[in-house]
Coordinates of C-alpha atoms in Angstrom, one line a residue:
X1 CA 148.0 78.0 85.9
X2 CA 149.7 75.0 85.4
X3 CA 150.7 72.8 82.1
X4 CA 152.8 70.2 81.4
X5 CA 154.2 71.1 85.2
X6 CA 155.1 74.1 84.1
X7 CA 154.2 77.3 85.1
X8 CA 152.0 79.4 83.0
X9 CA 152.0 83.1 83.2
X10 CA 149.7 85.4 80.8
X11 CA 151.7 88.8 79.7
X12 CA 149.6 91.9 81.2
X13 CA 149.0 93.2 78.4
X14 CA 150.2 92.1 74.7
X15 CA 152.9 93.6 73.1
X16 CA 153.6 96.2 75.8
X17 CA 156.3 98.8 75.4
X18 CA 156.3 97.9 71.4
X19 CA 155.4 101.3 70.5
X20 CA 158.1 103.1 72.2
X21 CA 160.4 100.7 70.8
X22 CA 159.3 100.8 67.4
X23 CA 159.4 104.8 67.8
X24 CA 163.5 104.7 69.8
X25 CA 164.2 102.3 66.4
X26 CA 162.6 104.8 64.1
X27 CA 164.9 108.0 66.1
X28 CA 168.1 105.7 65.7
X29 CA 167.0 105.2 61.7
X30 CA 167.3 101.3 63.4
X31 CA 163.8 100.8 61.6
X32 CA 164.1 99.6 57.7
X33 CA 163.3 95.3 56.6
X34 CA 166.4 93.3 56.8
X35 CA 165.1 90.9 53.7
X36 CA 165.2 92.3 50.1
X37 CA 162.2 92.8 48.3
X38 CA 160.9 89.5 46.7
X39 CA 160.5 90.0 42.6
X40 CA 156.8 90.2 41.9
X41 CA 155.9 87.2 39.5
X42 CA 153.4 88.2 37.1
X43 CA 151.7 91.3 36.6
X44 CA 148.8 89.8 37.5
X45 CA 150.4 89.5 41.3
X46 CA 151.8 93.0 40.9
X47 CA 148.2 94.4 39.5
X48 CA 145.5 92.6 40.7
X49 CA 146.4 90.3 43.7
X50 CA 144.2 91.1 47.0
X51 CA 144.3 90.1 50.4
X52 CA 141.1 88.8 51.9
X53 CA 140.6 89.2 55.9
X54 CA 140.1 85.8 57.4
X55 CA 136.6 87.5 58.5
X56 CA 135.3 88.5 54.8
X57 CA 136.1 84.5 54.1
X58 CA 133.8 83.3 57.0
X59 CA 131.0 85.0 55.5
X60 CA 131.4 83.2 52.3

């Protein structure tokens, strides 16, 4: 496919070969978050804060 003149190639399959590497990082202990936790800013965030799917807010 082209676009823009460019050539466009889709990946085979998404995100292939990420669980072996996530599982080589886990045996090397290569697999902790770089960023330091962020401070929660209320107890209300800590507590009570949810996370809503994209597909529960369609159906509102």
């Amino acid at each position: 496919m082209m676009k823009d003149e460019q050539v466009v190639i889709s990946s085979p399959k998404t995100r292939a070969g990420w669980e072996d590497g996530f599982r080589e990082m886990a045996a090397r202990g290569d697999d902790e978050l770089l960023d330091a936790p962020l401070p929660s800013l209320t107890r209300w965030d800590e507590e009570e804060w949810e996370w809503r799917s994209r597909k529960s807010d369609e159906s509102q």
